[in-house]
Short mmCIF file of C-alpha atoms and ligand atoms in Angstrom, two decimals:
data_model
loop_
_atom_site.label_atom_id
_atom_site.label_comp_id
_atom_site.label_asym_id
_atom_site.label_seq_id
_atom_site.Cartn_x
_atom_site.Cartn_y
_atom_site.Cartn_z
CA MET A 1 103.64 103.31 128.39
CA ALA A 2 101.55 100.89 128.85
CA PHE A 3 102.74 97.87 128.54
CA ASN A 4 104.16 96.76 131.27
CA TRP A 5 101.70 93.23 130.58
CA PHE A 6 103.99 92.50 128.02
CA LYS A 7 106.63 91.61 129.93
CA LYS A 8 108.50 88.69 130.57
CA LYS A 9 112.18 87.81 130.87
CA LYS A 10 113.41 87.28 127.23
CA ASP A 11 117.20 87.08 127.23
CA LYS A 12 118.00 86.89 123.47
CA THR A 13 118.45 89.74 121.45
CA ARG A 14 115.49 91.38 119.19
CA GLU A 15 117.90 91.08 116.22
CA GLN A 16 117.92 87.36 116.78
CA ALA A 17 114.51 86.92 117.40
CA THR A 18 113.95 88.94 114.20
CA GLY A 19 116.03 86.76 112.23
CA ALA A 20 114.29 83.35 113.14
CA PRO A 21 112.53 81.08 110.53
CA PRO A 22 108.72 80.38 111.39
CA ILE A 23 108.59 78.51 114.91
CA ASP A 24 105.78 75.43 114.11
CA ASP A 25 106.21 73.40 111.27
CA GLN A 26 110.24 73.30 110.33
CA ASN A 27 109.66 70.70 108.35
CA ASP A 28 106.76 71.97 106.87
CA GLU A 29 107.79 71.42 103.35
CA THR A 30 105.26 74.25 102.51
CA ILE A 31 107.58 76.98 103.96
CA PRO A 32 110.31 77.90 102.63
CA GLU A 33 114.13 78.26 104.44
CA PRO A 34 114.35 81.40 105.90
CA GLU A 35 116.17 83.65 104.00
CA ALA A 36 119.36 83.53 107.63
CA PRO A 37 118.68 80.94 110.37
CA VAL A 38 120.38 82.10 113.16
CA ASP A 39 121.86 78.83 114.94
CA GLY A 40 120.46 79.23 118.51
CA GLY A 41 118.40 82.63 117.83
CA MET A 42 115.05 81.50 118.10
CA ILE A 43 113.05 81.55 120.22
CA GLU A 44 112.00 78.19 122.47
CA PRO A 45 111.54 76.18 118.62
CA GLU A 46 109.64 73.80 118.71
CA ALA A 47 109.84 70.61 117.18
CA PRO A 48 107.73 69.42 114.43
CA ALA A 49 105.47 67.04 115.11
CA ALA A 50 103.49 65.03 111.96
CA GLU A 51 99.32 64.96 111.69
CA GLY A 52 97.81 62.41 114.06
CA GLU A 53 101.34 62.03 115.69
CA ASP A 54 102.23 62.54 118.88
CA ALA A 55 104.31 64.92 119.54
CA SER A 56 108.00 64.23 119.93
CA PRO A 57 109.92 64.27 124.03
CA VAL A 58 111.11 66.96 122.53
CA ALA A 59 108.26 69.17 121.76
CA LYS A 60 106.65 68.04 124.77
CA GLU A 61 109.60 69.67 127.14
CA GLU A 62 109.54 73.00 124.94
CA ALA A 63 104.84 73.26 125.74
CA ALA A 64 105.13 76.33 126.60
CA PRO A 65 103.45 78.70 124.42
CA GLU A 66 105.45 81.66 122.72
CA VAL A 67 104.75 84.88 123.28
CA PRO A 68 107.09 87.52 122.71
CA PRO A 69 107.28 90.99 125.00
CA ALA A 70 105.78 93.69 123.60
CA ASP A 71 108.61 96.06 124.91
CA ASP A 72 111.58 94.53 123.69
CA ALA A 73 111.64 97.33 121.07
CA PRO A 74 115.65 98.34 119.95
CA ALA A 75 116.59 101.57 121.34
CA GLU A 76 115.90 102.83 117.84
CA LYS A 77 112.85 102.87 117.64
CA LYS A 78 111.69 102.99 121.68
CA GLY A 79 109.15 106.47 122.25
CA LYS A 80 108.87 106.30 118.56
CA GLY A 81 105.92 107.06 117.09
CA LEU A 82 104.53 104.39 114.39
CA PHE A 83 106.28 106.33 110.77
CA ALA A 84 109.55 106.22 113.19
CA ARG A 85 108.74 102.50 113.73
CA LEU A 86 107.97 101.80 109.95
CA LYS A 87 110.96 103.32 108.98
CA SER A 88 113.72 101.07 111.75
CA GLY A 89 111.62 97.73 110.25
CA LEU A 90 111.59 98.08 106.19
CA SER A 91 115.78 99.41 106.80
CA LYS A 92 117.06 96.23 105.10
CA THR A 93 114.65 96.82 102.22
CA ARG A 94 115.01 100.13 102.43
CA LYS A 95 118.90 99.45 102.17
CA ILE A 96 118.46 98.26 99.04
CA LEU A 97 115.89 100.71 97.37
CA THR A 98 118.41 103.33 98.24
CA THR A 99 121.65 102.64 99.07
CA ASP A 100 121.30 100.52 96.13
CA ILE A 101 120.67 103.71 93.80
CA ASP A 102 122.95 106.11 95.39
CA ASP A 103 126.00 103.50 94.71
CA LEU A 104 123.81 103.03 90.29
CA PHE A 105 124.52 106.74 89.95
CA LEU A 106 128.36 106.68 91.22
CA GLY A 107 131.29 108.56 88.71
CA LYS A 108 127.98 108.88 86.03
CA LYS A 109 124.53 111.63 85.82
CA LEU A 110 122.10 110.19 83.45
CA VAL A 111 120.84 106.51 83.08
CA ASP A 112 122.66 104.69 80.92
CA ASP A 113 121.75 100.76 79.62
CA ASP A 114 123.87 99.01 82.29
CA MET A 115 122.16 100.84 85.57
CA LEU A 116 118.83 100.02 84.44
CA GLU A 117 120.06 96.05 83.92
CA GLU A 118 121.13 96.90 88.07
CA LEU A 119 118.77 98.36 89.01
CA GLU A 120 116.55 95.61 87.51
CA GLU A 121 118.99 93.21 89.54
CA LEU A 122 118.03 95.36 92.86
CA LEU A 123 114.81 95.28 92.23
CA ILE A 124 113.92 90.94 91.60
CA THR A 125 116.58 90.89 95.40
CA ALA A 126 113.87 92.95 96.97
CA ASP A 127 112.08 90.66 95.91
CA MET A 128 109.44 92.90 93.41
CA GLY A 129 108.87 89.32 91.60
CA VAL A 130 109.74 89.12 87.83
CA ARG A 131 106.47 90.20 86.33
CA THR A 132 106.10 93.16 88.45
CA THR A 133 109.93 93.68 87.95
CA MET A 134 109.55 94.00 84.25
CA ASP A 135 106.38 96.17 83.84
CA ILE A 136 107.82 98.80 85.99
CA MET A 137 111.69 98.61 83.97
CA GLU A 138 108.97 99.13 81.84
CA ARG A 139 107.71 102.56 82.41
CA ILE A 140 111.94 104.16 83.50
CA ALA A 141 113.08 103.16 80.56
CA GLY A 142 110.50 104.80 79.00
CA LYS A 143 110.96 107.23 80.97
CA ARG A 144 114.72 107.54 80.62
CA SER A 145 115.57 110.68 79.36
CA ARG A 146 114.01 112.89 82.36
CA ILE A 147 115.60 111.24 84.69
CA ALA A 148 119.55 112.92 86.17
CA GLY A 149 120.80 111.47 89.20
CA ALA A 150 120.05 108.62 92.10
CA SER A 151 117.55 111.40 93.09
CA GLN A 152 115.11 112.24 90.21
CA LEU A 153 114.74 108.03 89.79
CA LYS A 154 113.92 106.62 93.10
CA ALA A 155 110.87 109.33 92.41
CA VAL A 156 110.57 108.00 89.79
CA LEU A 157 110.73 104.82 91.04
CA LYS A 158 108.13 106.02 94.04
CA GLU A 159 105.41 107.35 91.64
CA GLU A 160 105.45 103.26 90.02
CA ILE A 161 105.11 101.17 93.31
CA LEU A 162 102.29 103.60 94.42
CA ALA A 163 100.57 103.80 91.90
CA TYR A 164 100.55 100.21 91.91
CA PHE A 165 99.38 100.31 95.22
CA GLU A 166 96.89 102.48 94.19
CA ALA A 167 95.14 100.62 91.85
CA LEU A 168 94.14 97.96 94.30
CA PRO A 169 90.39 97.74 96.13
CA ALA A 170 90.26 99.42 99.13
CA PRO A 171 89.42 97.17 102.04
CA ALA A 172 85.93 97.26 102.92
CA ALA A 173 84.49 99.95 105.03
CA GLU A 174 84.21 100.29 108.23
CA PRO A 175 82.52 96.75 110.21
CA ALA A 176 78.36 97.55 109.81
CA ALA A 177 77.99 93.63 111.63
CA LYS A 178 77.80 93.30 115.74
CA PRO A 179 79.47 91.15 116.25
CA HIS A 180 81.80 91.41 113.34
CA VAL A 181 83.29 88.64 112.25
CA VAL A 182 86.88 87.92 111.36
CA MET A 183 88.91 84.73 110.74
CA VAL A 184 91.83 84.71 110.59
CA VAL A 185 94.10 81.85 108.01
CA GLY A 186 97.52 80.61 107.18
CA VAL A 187 100.14 77.93 107.31
CA ASN A 188 101.88 76.98 110.20
CA GLY A 189 104.09 79.96 111.74
CA VAL A 190 103.54 83.26 108.79
CA GLY A 191 102.36 84.82 112.81
CA LYS A 192 98.58 84.31 113.05
CA THR A 193 98.22 83.91 116.67
CA THR A 194 100.71 87.00 117.16
CA THR A 195 98.88 88.85 114.68
CA ILE A 196 94.66 88.23 116.83
CA GLY A 197 96.62 89.57 119.93
CA LYS A 198 97.71 92.60 118.09
CA LEU A 199 94.04 93.37 116.10
CA ALA A 200 93.03 92.38 119.77
CA ALA A 201 95.05 95.11 121.84
CA HIS A 202 94.26 97.10 119.12
CA GLU A 203 90.21 96.56 119.38
CA SER A 204 89.81 97.22 123.02
CA ARG A 205 92.13 100.43 123.50
CA ASN A 206 89.49 102.12 120.52
CA GLY A 207 87.09 100.12 123.47
CA LYS A 208 85.02 97.16 121.99
CA LYS A 209 84.43 94.46 123.72
CA VAL A 210 86.58 91.60 121.91
CA LEU A 211 86.18 87.53 121.91
CA ILE A 212 88.70 86.21 120.59
CA ALA A 213 87.61 81.52 119.39
CA ALA A 214 91.30 79.23 120.48
CA ALA A 215 90.40 77.28 116.65
CA ASP A 216 93.82 76.20 117.00
CA THR A 217 92.92 73.61 118.68
CA PHE A 218 95.96 71.50 117.25
CA ARG A 219 98.10 71.50 119.86
CA ALA A 220 97.27 72.74 123.83
CA ALA A 221 100.55 75.29 124.13
CA ALA A 222 98.40 76.70 121.12
CA ILE A 223 95.47 77.45 122.54
CA GLU A 224 97.41 78.51 125.53
CA GLN A 225 100.18 80.85 122.72
CA MET A 226 95.90 82.72 122.17
CA SER A 227 94.70 82.85 125.83
CA ILE A 228 97.68 84.89 126.82
CA TRP A 229 97.63 87.19 123.76
CA ALA A 230 94.03 87.38 125.20
CA GLU A 231 94.51 88.23 128.69
CA ARG A 232 97.74 90.85 127.69
CA ALA A 233 94.75 92.61 124.99
CA GLY A 234 91.66 92.77 128.37
CA ALA A 235 89.83 90.63 125.03
CA GLU A 236 88.11 87.34 126.13
CA ILE A 237 88.15 84.21 124.89
CA VAL A 238 85.78 80.76 123.68
CA ARG A 239 88.24 77.60 123.83
CA HIS A 240 87.51 73.97 124.13
CA LYS A 241 90.24 70.97 125.21
CA ASP A 242 92.81 70.22 122.30
CA HIS A 243 91.79 68.26 119.36
CA ALA A 244 88.38 69.53 119.95
CA ASP A 245 86.55 70.09 116.27
CA PRO A 246 87.10 73.51 116.20
CA ALA A 247 84.09 74.13 113.80
CA ALA A 248 82.70 74.05 117.37
CA VAL A 249 85.06 76.64 119.07
CA ALA A 250 84.18 78.87 116.03
CA TYR A 251 80.43 77.86 116.50
CA ASP A 252 80.60 78.41 120.54
CA SER A 253 82.95 81.63 120.41
CA VAL A 254 79.78 83.65 117.91
CA ASP A 255 77.35 82.34 119.49
CA ALA A 256 78.46 83.63 123.18
CA ALA A 257 79.39 86.79 121.10
CA VAL A 258 76.15 87.57 119.87
CA SER A 259 74.52 86.86 123.35
CA ARG A 260 77.56 89.15 125.71
CA GLY A 261 77.05 92.11 122.59
CA THR A 262 80.40 91.44 121.78
CA ASP A 263 82.25 94.63 119.44
CA ILE A 264 84.51 91.95 117.26
CA VAL A 265 85.41 88.12 116.88
CA PHE A 266 88.52 87.05 115.55
CA VAL A 267 88.88 83.19 115.16
CA ASP A 268 92.33 81.86 115.14
CA THR A 269 92.97 78.55 112.94
CA ALA A 270 96.07 75.91 112.05
CA GLY A 271 98.19 75.94 109.75
CA ARG A 272 99.49 72.85 109.28
CA LEU A 273 100.89 71.74 105.87
CA HIS A 274 97.74 73.94 103.14
CA THR A 275 98.81 71.81 99.98
CA LYS A 276 96.46 69.00 102.28
CA VAL A 277 92.66 69.15 101.46
CA ASN A 278 91.72 68.13 105.12
CA LEU A 279 93.16 71.22 106.46
CA MET A 280 91.51 73.25 103.90
CA GLU A 281 88.00 71.83 104.67
CA GLU A 282 88.36 71.93 107.61
CA ILE A 283 88.55 75.88 107.77
CA LYS A 284 85.82 75.72 105.70
CA LYS A 285 83.73 73.89 108.17
CA ILE A 286 84.76 76.59 109.88
CA GLN A 287 83.75 78.70 107.66
CA ARG A 288 80.03 77.38 107.04
CA THR A 289 79.70 76.73 110.73
CA LEU A 290 80.32 80.55 111.30
CA ALA A 291 77.53 80.96 108.79
CA LYS A 292 75.32 78.98 110.61
CA ARG A 293 75.05 80.93 113.64
CA LEU A 294 75.13 84.26 111.64
CA PRO A 295 74.30 84.04 108.40
CA ASP A 296 76.78 86.64 106.82
CA ALA A 297 79.74 85.94 109.15
CA PRO A 298 82.41 85.23 108.56
CA HIS A 299 82.59 89.06 107.70
CA GLU A 300 85.62 89.34 106.96
CA VAL A 301 88.30 86.58 105.84
CA LEU A 302 92.53 87.67 107.09
CA LEU A 303 94.92 85.66 105.39
CA VAL A 304 98.10 85.84 107.20
CA LEU A 305 102.00 85.69 104.91
CA ASP A 306 104.88 85.78 106.36
CA ALA A 307 107.45 88.21 103.99
CA THR A 308 110.81 86.76 104.18
CA THR A 309 108.79 83.43 102.27
CA GLY A 310 109.71 86.09 99.22
CA GLN A 311 107.37 84.98 95.81
CA ASN A 312 106.36 81.23 98.29
CA ALA A 313 103.73 83.71 99.52
CA LEU A 314 102.05 84.78 96.81
CA SER A 315 101.66 80.57 95.54
CA GLN A 316 99.83 80.66 99.41
CA ALA A 317 97.61 83.81 98.76
CA ARG A 318 96.51 81.27 95.77
CA MET A 319 95.34 78.47 97.56
CA PHE A 320 93.88 79.52 100.30
CA ASN A 321 91.61 82.54 97.88
CA GLU A 322 90.77 79.38 95.98
CA ALA A 323 89.15 78.05 98.92
CA LEU A 324 88.04 80.50 101.17
CA GLY A 325 87.10 83.83 100.07
CA VAL A 326 90.14 85.61 101.37
CA THR A 327 88.77 89.36 102.20
CA GLY A 328 92.78 90.99 103.31
CA ILE A 329 96.19 90.11 104.29
CA ALA A 330 97.81 90.95 106.78
CA LEU A 331 101.62 90.77 105.80
CA THR A 332 103.92 89.86 108.85
CA LYS A 333 107.42 89.64 109.79
CA LEU A 334 109.10 93.03 107.20
CA ASP A 335 110.95 93.39 109.67
CA GLY A 336 113.14 90.44 109.35
CA THR A 337 113.69 91.15 105.58
CA ALA A 338 115.29 92.67 103.05
CA LYS A 339 112.80 91.10 100.57
CA GLY A 340 110.39 94.30 101.26
CA GLY A 341 110.00 94.42 98.32
CA ILE A 342 107.01 91.52 98.10
CA VAL A 343 104.59 94.28 99.23
CA VAL A 344 104.89 95.21 95.85
CA SER A 345 103.60 91.86 94.29
CA ILE A 346 101.33 91.33 96.03
CA CYS A 347 99.68 94.22 94.88
CA SER A 348 100.52 94.40 92.00
CA SER A 349 99.84 90.48 91.44
CA LEU A 350 97.04 89.06 93.28
CA ASN A 351 93.37 91.51 93.15
CA ILE A 352 92.81 91.48 96.80
CA PRO A 353 93.62 94.16 99.95
CA LEU A 354 96.60 94.27 102.12
CA LYS A 355 95.30 95.54 105.26
CA TYR A 356 97.36 94.93 107.89
CA ILE A 357 102.03 95.14 107.79
CA GLY A 358 104.18 93.46 110.54
CA VAL A 359 106.56 95.42 111.17
CA GLY A 360 108.26 93.67 114.28
CA GLU A 361 106.81 92.17 117.92
CA SER A 362 105.12 94.99 119.60
CA VAL A 363 101.41 95.94 119.09
CA GLU A 364 102.78 98.83 117.60
CA ASP A 365 104.04 97.32 114.92
CA LEU A 366 101.59 95.87 113.37
CA GLN A 367 99.87 98.91 111.65
CA ALA A 368 97.60 99.43 108.70
CA PHE A 369 98.97 99.69 105.64
CA ASP A 370 98.77 102.90 104.51
CA PRO A 371 100.75 103.43 100.89
CA LYS A 372 102.28 106.83 100.72
CA GLN A 373 103.25 106.06 104.24
CA PHE A 374 105.31 102.57 102.79
CA VAL A 375 107.11 104.46 100.68
CA ASP A 376 107.70 107.79 101.87
CA ALA A 377 109.07 105.74 104.61
CA LEU A 378 110.97 102.99 101.63
CA PHE A 379 113.04 105.76 100.12
P1 GDP B 401 101.15 81.49 113.97
O1 GDP B 401 101.70 79.27 113.82
O2 GDP B 401 100.51 81.39 112.57
O3 GDP B 401 100.08 81.93 114.82
O4 GDP B 401 102.39 82.32 114.30
P2 GDP B 401 102.15 82.84 115.41
O5 GDP B 401 101.93 83.72 116.27
O6 GDP B 401 102.87 82.02 116.50
O7 GDP B 401 104.25 83.57 115.01
C1 GDP B 401 105.46 83.36 114.63
C2 GDP B 401 106.39 84.12 115.27
O8 GDP B 401 106.91 85.10 114.08
C3 GDP B 401 106.55 84.78 116.26
O9 GDP B 401 107.69 83.87 117.41
C4 GDP B 401 106.20 85.42 116.91
O10 GDP B 401 106.63 86.79 117.20
C5 GDP B 401 106.55 85.78 114.69
N1 GDP B 401 106.17 86.81 114.74
C6 GDP B 401 105.08 87.40 114.26
N2 GDP B 401 104.42 89.01 113.48
C7 GDP B 401 105.62 89.61 113.57
C8 GDP B 401 106.98 90.13 113.29
O11 GDP B 401 105.86 91.61 111.97
N3 GDP B 401 107.74 90.57 112.81
C9 GDP B 401 108.93 89.80 113.41
N4 GDP B 401 110.29 89.89 113.69
N5 GDP B 401 107.90 89.03 114.07
C10 GDP B 401 106.68 88.53 113.92
MG1 MG B 402 98.68 79.83 115.98
#
């Protein structure tokens, strides 16, 4: 395929890579422990550096930006269509929702109380959240007389989940403004830079002129990482020196986009310590500054959440939404978790459209969220 430009030597297995915890700021207490740390499985982890402090010597040694190759998909994914990639990415969650539900019916035909209790546990295990699980269970209990066998139970569950997705507001229509400015936010390590790289690649392939603002100026490596993605995606980049004012980078990027006739601008931002007021203030300043150069910009505020952080993602969403008014969510790393039920939890608890889901590290693994396909892949 056309991904030779993504080729990069990597000696770690994909399995290790996908099991890796967030790369940055592993000491950031706002990011919970990864569910299954793999020894040596991280790709070039960075030593944590507190805000305002110099990075440790280790961090300097490892300052090489981290950009995964795109074609390291496992054999069963390679050359397959988007749906197959989605299915493969959701396999851990699907095991809970299918194999384990099948097991509930072993030696039984009808739904009984024990079974409902076990099903409730499965949904919680898949991280659908307590409230959503209770809600779904109530409705399933009401339909129990009609359910005979695992496949009927799965069909009912599928319907219930789809109902949540359909109740959500639809993402805004195709961009009308040119340049269309998308500010990308989220805590460290969730996949902002990677998601921008993938989106930029998609847009470029569709013939759009793309520009990226490297407004995570906190570390030189972050700017470098964004630049590599931009080059691979065939996108332009506006970058300043590290520690430059991110709002100035954002302003210059829109300025350049206006004069160059760019179609779409992605603004990468820092994600350090989202509980600290100063980061939120910094991001709000970026948002205001974009509007100074181009009224109505940013047209989208895309919040990136990491599925492996489970319910914690919901509190991040509330916080960012309150500060910035989030217009859409990209949920990454669904391939690294059995807790894909977080998708249902997000859709049922937040009134924000889920726009994209990430089911792996290559460009094809960032997909537009399609509710029907998602439930079909899940069961
Ligand atoms: P940022 O700090 O928010 O900019 O996060 P990065 O874009 O640097 O991503 C952190 C790590 O997550 C990188 O190793 C990415 O390759 C990885 N990542 C991002 N999205 C996905 C995904 O959908 N699946 C997997 N397995 N890894 C992902
Ligand atoms: Mg980044």
